[in-house]
Each structure stands twice: as C-alpha cells, then as structure tokens.
Amino acid sequence: MPQRDRTVRGDRCFRGEEAGMRIGFVGAGRMGRPMVERLAGAGHEVRVLGRSAAARTALEELGARPVGRVADVAEGADAVLVCVFSDEQVRDICLGGDLLSAMPGGSVVVLHTTGSPDTATAVADRAAAHGVAVVDCPVSGGPHDIAAGRLTLFAGGAARDVAKVRPALDAYGDPVIHVGGLGAGQRVKLVNNALFAAQIGLLAHAVRLAEQLGVDEGSLLAALPHASSASRALAGVEARGSVAAFAEAVSGFLGKDVDVVRATAKECGGDLGALEAALQALDGVLRTGSA
C-alpha cells in the first residue's frame, strides 16, 4: 500500500492528495473545536455552525468559515460532521431540522456523538430519501488526542461511505477503524465505555480491599500503575488522586453512555454479565462520593 504524503508544518499535518474536501461541521465545542482546527489545517474547506458573534470570530481564527444556520453548513458539502453532546441533540439536528434536505446527493453525514445505534439507523432512513449516506463514528480520546492527530475513531457504515470521508477523519483520527455496517461504530464504542466504566468500579473494589488490608488509597495508587494491573482507567484515577475524584470528572459523558448501553443490551435481549456488578460499584461511588 503506498504511503500517504504527509508534511508536518508546526503542529499541523497536511496530506497533499487527500486535501480539499468541503466539510460542514456542527458542534464546535470542547471536542469539535480542535477537530475543526485540524480539518482546516489539513487543507479542507470547513463551514462551521457558530451562533454567536464571539463563536464566529473564534472559528474564523481557526481557519474555518462560520455560518449561522444548520442549512448553511450543508451547502455544497461533501460531508457534514456532527459532534454534539447527546443522542437527543443528534436527533434534533438530523431529524428535527433541515440539515439532511440541504445536503447534496452523494454526500455523507458523520455522527461523532456516542449514542444509540437506533439513532444512526433513524438518521440513515431519513437521509436515504435525499441521497445522503450516514457513517456512525464515535470517538475515544480527548481534545489533546485530537490536537495530536491520534484520536481513535470507530466507524460504522458501508465501506464506500467510510472511504469517502476518510480524508476528513484522517485529519485528527489515528487509528480510524472500520468496525462494520451502520450502527457498529456505536455498538463498539458502547462496549468500550461500559468496560472502561466497569474498570473504574473495579478500582473502587480494589481500594476497599486495600484499606481492609491496611493500605491507604494514595499508597495503592502510587504503586499499581507500575505493575501488571495498569490501565487507562487506573492512570486517570492516579492523576486525579482518588477513584471518587476521577469518577466525578468523567461522569458527565460516561454516565449517559452507560445508560445507553444498558438500554441497548436490554432491547437486544442481552445482558452486561459481570460488567453490571462493577458498574453498580461505580454508581455507588458517584452516590456517596467515596470508594
């Protein structure tokens, strides 16, 4: 496979033959803003929804073109990337507004928000009437990963549709993993987040065990990252100083995703097995503020 032409200028990565897509973007917040910066830096033409004057000024400074309406984001776009917080917001934008009808035939909507696979299906059903395809592509990582171009992306959808949007996704994603058909991206991300949340719950149990054995939480967290039990969850807990502090820090996004995975598993007639006990331990930490 030929190597991509990559030229690094400062902290931005430019790919010559892959540049030049016309991108619409909705959701330039904590995660979306660095995505917009990477897209513009990679040579793509980016239209971004910016409702306030301050937001529009900030987006212009990133090299994007701010617009005031969702329909304007879609005008002439090869792809529209949606990176809002909740599943409900995705439905509002894609099903309750005029985004899909404003998009050109043959374009693609990319859903970066973690949510229900049913939402991706509903958006795809509505989009098909306008000749628009959908790729569900939730992400794993944070703004620092986007800025470094190493955000993990789980893409679900037809291979041809994922290929269409890959030049845009490559601006901030590495790896970009095509995990299956439409909805598969959401399913993989939900399993990932359930496992991550369960690991935090297991750490709460570990802290309790250590205290029963006469080892305080601080001493335990100073030691475990250097041993075979190390994990991303443990690294996050160590950085925050306690299981409770880390659980509280991630509860905003992780809590909604755990709710979705529980509901999705129930709808499919499945169950979370041993993960559920660990998730209940995490629920206890959030309720009481301690492990």
PDB file of N, CA, C and O in Angstrom, residues 108-144:
ATOM      1  N   VAL A 108     -22.204  12.691   2.700  1.00  0.00           N
ATOM      2  CA  VAL A 108     -22.227  11.771   3.836  1.00  0.00           C
ATOM      3  C   VAL A 108     -22.344  12.555   5.143  1.00  0.00           C
ATOM      4  O   VAL A 108     -21.645  13.546   5.335  1.00  0.00           O
ATOM      5  N   VAL A 109     -23.221  12.093   6.032  1.00  0.00           N
ATOM      6  CA  VAL A 109     -23.275  12.608   7.398  1.00  0.00           C
ATOM      7  C   VAL A 109     -22.456  11.687   8.288  1.00  0.00           C
ATOM      8  O   VAL A 109     -22.621  10.460   8.246  1.00  0.00           O
ATOM      9  N   VAL A 110     -21.574  12.273   9.087  1.00  0.00           N
ATOM     10  CA  VAL A 110     -20.766  11.514  10.037  1.00  0.00           C
ATOM     11  C   VAL A 110     -21.219  11.875  11.447  1.00  0.00           C
ATOM     12  O   VAL A 110     -21.199  13.046  11.831  1.00  0.00           O
ATOM     13  N   LEU A 111     -21.637  10.868  12.217  1.00  0.00           N
ATOM     14  CA  LEU A 111     -22.116  11.084  13.576  1.00  0.00           C
ATOM     15  C   LEU A 111     -21.014  10.728  14.564  1.00  0.00           C
ATOM     16  O   LEU A 111     -20.736   9.558  14.812  1.00  0.00           O
ATOM     17  N   HIS A 112     -20.375  11.756  15.135  1.00  0.00           N
ATOM     18  CA  HIS A 112     -19.304  11.522  16.105  1.00  0.00           C
ATOM     19  C   HIS A 112     -19.831  11.329  17.521  1.00  0.00           C
ATOM     20  O   HIS A 112     -19.102  10.845  18.388  1.00  0.00           O
ATOM     21  N   THR A 113     -21.064  11.726  17.774  1.00  0.00           N
ATOM     22  CA  THR A 113     -21.634  11.632  19.113  1.00  0.00           C
ATOM     23  C   THR A 113     -21.904  10.174  19.485  1.00  0.00           C
ATOM     24  O   THR A 113     -22.460   9.425  18.684  1.00  0.00           O
ATOM     25  N   THR A 114     -21.524   9.778  20.686  1.00  0.00           N
ATOM     26  CA  THR A 114     -21.846   8.437  21.161  1.00  0.00           C
ATOM     27  C   THR A 114     -23.322   8.391  21.558  1.00  0.00           C
ATOM     28  O   THR A 114     -23.797   9.237  22.314  1.00  0.00           O
ATOM     29  N   GLY A 115     -24.035   7.391  21.044  1.00  0.00           N
ATOM     30  CA  GLY A 115     -25.455   7.281  21.341  1.00  0.00           C
ATOM     31  C   GLY A 115     -25.999   5.936  20.929  1.00  0.00           C
ATOM     32  O   GLY A 115     -25.254   4.967  20.733  1.00  0.00           O
ATOM     33  N   SER A 116     -27.292   5.867  20.759  1.00  0.00           N
ATOM     34  CA  SER A 116     -27.950   4.613  20.415  1.00  0.00           C
ATOM     35  C   SER A 116     -27.732   4.264  18.940  1.00  0.00           C
ATOM     36  O   SER A 116     -27.842   5.137  18.076  1.00  0.00           O
ATOM     37  N   PRO A 117     -27.466   2.994  18.645  1.00  0.00           N
ATOM     38  CA  PRO A 117     -27.413   2.572  17.242  1.00  0.00           C
ATOM     39  C   PRO A 117     -28.729   2.852  16.512  1.00  0.00           C
ATOM     40  O   PRO A 117     -28.732   3.073  15.302  1.00  0.00           O
ATOM     41  N   ASP A 118     -29.838   2.866  17.244  1.00  0.00           N
ATOM     42  CA  ASP A 118     -31.132   3.155  16.626  1.00  0.00           C
ATOM     43  C   ASP A 118     -31.179   4.574  16.061  1.00  0.00           C
ATOM     44  O   ASP A 118     -31.867   4.823  15.073  1.00  0.00           O
ATOM     45  N   THR A 119     -30.470   5.488  16.694  1.00  0.00           N
ATOM     46  CA  THR A 119     -30.433   6.859  16.177  1.00  0.00           C
ATOM     47  C   THR A 119     -29.723   6.898  14.834  1.00  0.00           C
ATOM     48  O   THR A 119     -30.179   7.565  13.896  1.00  0.00           O
ATOM     49  N   ALA A 120     -28.611   6.185  14.723  1.00  0.00           N
ATOM     50  CA  ALA A 120     -27.901   6.135  13.444  1.00  0.00           C
ATOM     51  C   ALA A 120     -28.798   5.558  12.358  1.00  0.00           C
ATOM     52  O   ALA A 120     -28.825   6.055  11.223  1.00  0.00           O
ATOM     53  N   THR A 121     -29.563   4.520  12.694  1.00  0.00           N
ATOM     54  CA  THR A 121     -30.485   3.913  11.726  1.00  0.00           C
ATOM     55  C   THR A 121     -31.581   4.881  11.327  1.00  0.00           C
ATOM     56  O   THR A 121     -31.929   4.997  10.136  1.00  0.00           O
ATOM     57  N   ALA A 122     -32.137   5.596  12.310  1.00  0.00           N
ATOM     58  CA  ALA A 122     -33.194   6.560  12.016  1.00  0.00           C
ATOM     59  C   ALA A 122     -32.692   7.689  11.124  1.00  0.00           C
ATOM     60  O   ALA A 122     -33.387   8.108  10.180  1.00  0.00           O
ATOM     61  N   VAL A 123     -31.493   8.168  11.398  1.00  0.00           N
ATOM     62  CA  VAL A 123     -30.919   9.224  10.561  1.00  0.00           C
ATOM     63  C   VAL A 123     -30.660   8.704   9.148  1.00  0.00           C
ATOM     64  O   VAL A 123     -30.923   9.385   8.158  1.00  0.00           O
ATOM     65  N   ALA A 124     -30.155   7.473   9.055  1.00  0.00           N
ATOM     66  CA  ALA A 124     -29.878   6.889   7.737  1.00  0.00           C
ATOM     67  C   ALA A 124     -31.158   6.703   6.932  1.00  0.00           C
ATOM     68  O   ALA A 124     -31.182   6.946   5.717  1.00  0.00           O
ATOM     69  N   ASP A 125     -32.225   6.278   7.593  1.00  0.00           N
ATOM     70  CA  ASP A 125     -33.509   6.110   6.886  1.00  0.00           C
ATOM     71  C   ASP A 125     -33.995   7.442   6.327  1.00  0.00           C
ATOM     72  O   ASP A 125     -34.475   7.509   5.187  1.00  0.00           O
ATOM     73  N   ARG A 126     -33.885   8.491   7.111  1.00  0.00           N
ATOM     74  CA  ARG A 126     -34.317   9.813   6.642  1.00  0.00           C
ATOM     75  C   ARG A 126     -33.365  10.348   5.569  1.00  0.00           C
ATOM     76  O   ARG A 126     -33.801  10.946   4.586  1.00  0.00           O
ATOM     77  N   ALA A 127     -32.071  10.111   5.747  1.00  0.00           N
ATOM     78  CA  ALA A 127     -31.082  10.629   4.807  1.00  0.00           C
ATOM     79  C   ALA A 127     -31.203   9.982   3.439  1.00  0.00           C
ATOM     80  O   ALA A 127     -30.944  10.625   2.412  1.00  0.00           O
ATOM     81  N   ALA A 128     -31.584   8.710   3.404  1.00  0.00           N
ATOM     82  CA  ALA A 128     -31.668   7.990   2.130  1.00  0.00           C
ATOM     83  C   ALA A 128     -32.616   8.660   1.150  1.00  0.00           C
ATOM     84  O   ALA A 128     -32.391   8.630  -0.072  1.00  0.00           O
ATOM     85  N   ALA A 129     -33.673   9.285   1.655  1.00  0.00           N
ATOM     86  CA  ALA A 129     -34.631   9.970   0.788  1.00  0.00           C
ATOM     87  C   ALA A 129     -34.003  11.146   0.058  1.00  0.00           C
ATOM     88  O   ALA A 129     -34.521  11.606  -0.970  1.00  0.00           O
ATOM     89  N   HIS A 130     -32.882  11.633   0.561  1.00  0.00           N
ATOM     90  CA  HIS A 130     -32.193  12.775  -0.050  1.00  0.00           C
ATOM     91  C   HIS A 130     -30.900  12.345  -0.741  1.00  0.00           C
ATOM     92  O   HIS A 130     -30.098  13.198  -1.144  1.00  0.00           O
ATOM     93  N   GLY A 131     -30.682  11.040  -0.860  1.00  0.00           N
ATOM     94  CA  GLY A 131     -29.466  10.543  -1.500  1.00  0.00           C
ATOM     95  C   GLY A 131     -28.223  10.761  -0.662  1.00  0.00           C
ATOM     96  O   GLY A 131     -27.112  10.847  -1.189  1.00  0.00           O
ATOM     97  N   VAL A 132     -28.404  10.852   0.657  1.00  0.00           N
ATOM     98  CA  VAL A 132     -27.301  11.118   1.582  1.00  0.00           C
ATOM     99  C   VAL A 132     -27.014   9.852   2.389  1.00  0.00           C
ATOM    100  O   VAL A 132     -27.934   9.174   2.845  1.00  0.00           O
ATOM    101  N   ALA A 133     -25.745   9.525   2.569  1.00  0.00           N
ATOM    102  CA  ALA A 133     -25.339   8.354   3.348  1.00  0.00           C
ATOM    103  C   ALA A 133     -24.972   8.769   4.763  1.00  0.00           C
ATOM    104  O   ALA A 133     -24.749   9.950   5.054  1.00  0.00           O
ATOM    105  N   VAL A 134     -24.902   7.784   5.659  1.00  0.00           N
ATOM    106  CA  VAL A 134     -24.571   8.040   7.063  1.00  0.00           C
ATOM    107  C   VAL A 134     -23.465   7.085   7.507  1.00  0.00           C
ATOM    108  O   VAL A 134     -23.495   5.894   7.190  1.00  0.00           O
ATOM    109  N   VAL A 135     -22.501   7.632   8.229  1.00  0.00           N
ATOM    110  CA  VAL A 135     -21.464   6.851   8.903  1.00  0.00           C
ATOM    111  C   VAL A 135     -21.530   7.193  10.384  1.00  0.00           C
ATOM    112  O   VAL A 135     -21.453   8.372  10.756  1.00  0.00           O
ATOM    113  N   ASP A 136     -21.760   6.199  11.230  1.00  0.00           N
ATOM    114  CA  ASP A 136     -21.689   6.461  12.669  1.00  0.00           C
ATOM    115  C   ASP A 136     -20.247   6.244  13.096  1.00  0.00           C
ATOM    116  O   ASP A 136     -19.647   5.215  12.816  1.00  0.00           O
ATOM    117  N   CYS A 137     -19.680   7.254  13.761  1.00  0.00           N
ATOM    118  CA  CYS A 137     -18.239   7.240  14.003  1.00  0.00           C
ATOM    119  C   CYS A 137     -17.905   7.861  15.359  1.00  0.00           C
ATOM    120  O   CYS A 137     -17.275   8.918  15.435  1.00  0.00           O
ATOM    121  N   PRO A 138     -18.342   7.219  16.462  1.00  0.00           N
ATOM    122  CA  PRO A 138     -17.994   7.740  17.781  1.00  0.00           C
ATOM    123  C   PRO A 138     -16.493   7.673  18.016  1.00  0.00           C
ATOM    124  O   PRO A 138     -15.778   6.923  17.355  1.00  0.00           O
ATOM    125  N   VAL A 139     -16.048   8.471  18.970  1.00  0.00           N
ATOM    126  CA  VAL A 139     -14.612   8.656  19.173  1.00  0.00           C
ATOM    127  C   VAL A 139     -14.204   8.210  20.564  1.00  0.00           C
ATOM    128  O   VAL A 139     -15.004   8.176  21.492  1.00  0.00           O
ATOM    129  N   SER A 140     -12.924   7.884  20.711  1.00  0.00           N
ATOM    130  CA  SER A 140     -12.352   7.552  22.012  1.00  0.00           C
ATOM    131  C   SER A 140     -11.084   8.376  22.191  1.00  0.00           C
ATOM    132  O   SER A 140     -10.141   8.270  21.396  1.00  0.00           O
ATOM    133  N   GLY A 141     -11.079   9.208  23.221  1.00  0.00           N
ATOM    134  CA  GLY A 141      -9.957  10.103  23.457  1.00  0.00           C
ATOM    135  C   GLY A 141     -10.463  11.474  23.841  1.00  0.00           C
ATOM    136  O   GLY A 141     -11.664  11.685  24.029  1.00  0.00           O
ATOM    137  N   GLY A 142      -9.561  12.421  23.961  1.00  0.00           N
ATOM    138  CA  GLY A 142      -9.924  13.767  24.373  1.00  0.00           C
ATOM    139  C   GLY A 142      -9.351  14.822  23.460  1.00  0.00           C
ATOM    140  O   GLY A 142      -8.717  14.507  22.438  1.00  0.00           O
ATOM    141  N   PRO A 143      -9.561  16.102  23.803  1.00  0.00           N
ATOM    142  CA  PRO A 143      -9.056  17.191  22.960  1.00  0.00           C
ATOM    143  C   PRO A 143      -7.557  17.121  22.694  1.00  0.00           C
ATOM    144  O   PRO A 143      -7.098  17.482  21.608  1.00  0.00           O
ATOM    145  N   HIS A 144      -6.786  16.649  23.676  1.00  0.00           N
ATOM    146  CA  HIS A 144      -5.341  16.540  23.479  1.00  0.00           C
ATOM    147  C   HIS A 144      -5.010  15.501  22.416  1.00  0.00           C
ATOM    148  O   HIS A 144      -4.031  15.659  21.669  1.00  0.00           O
TER     149      HIS A 144
END
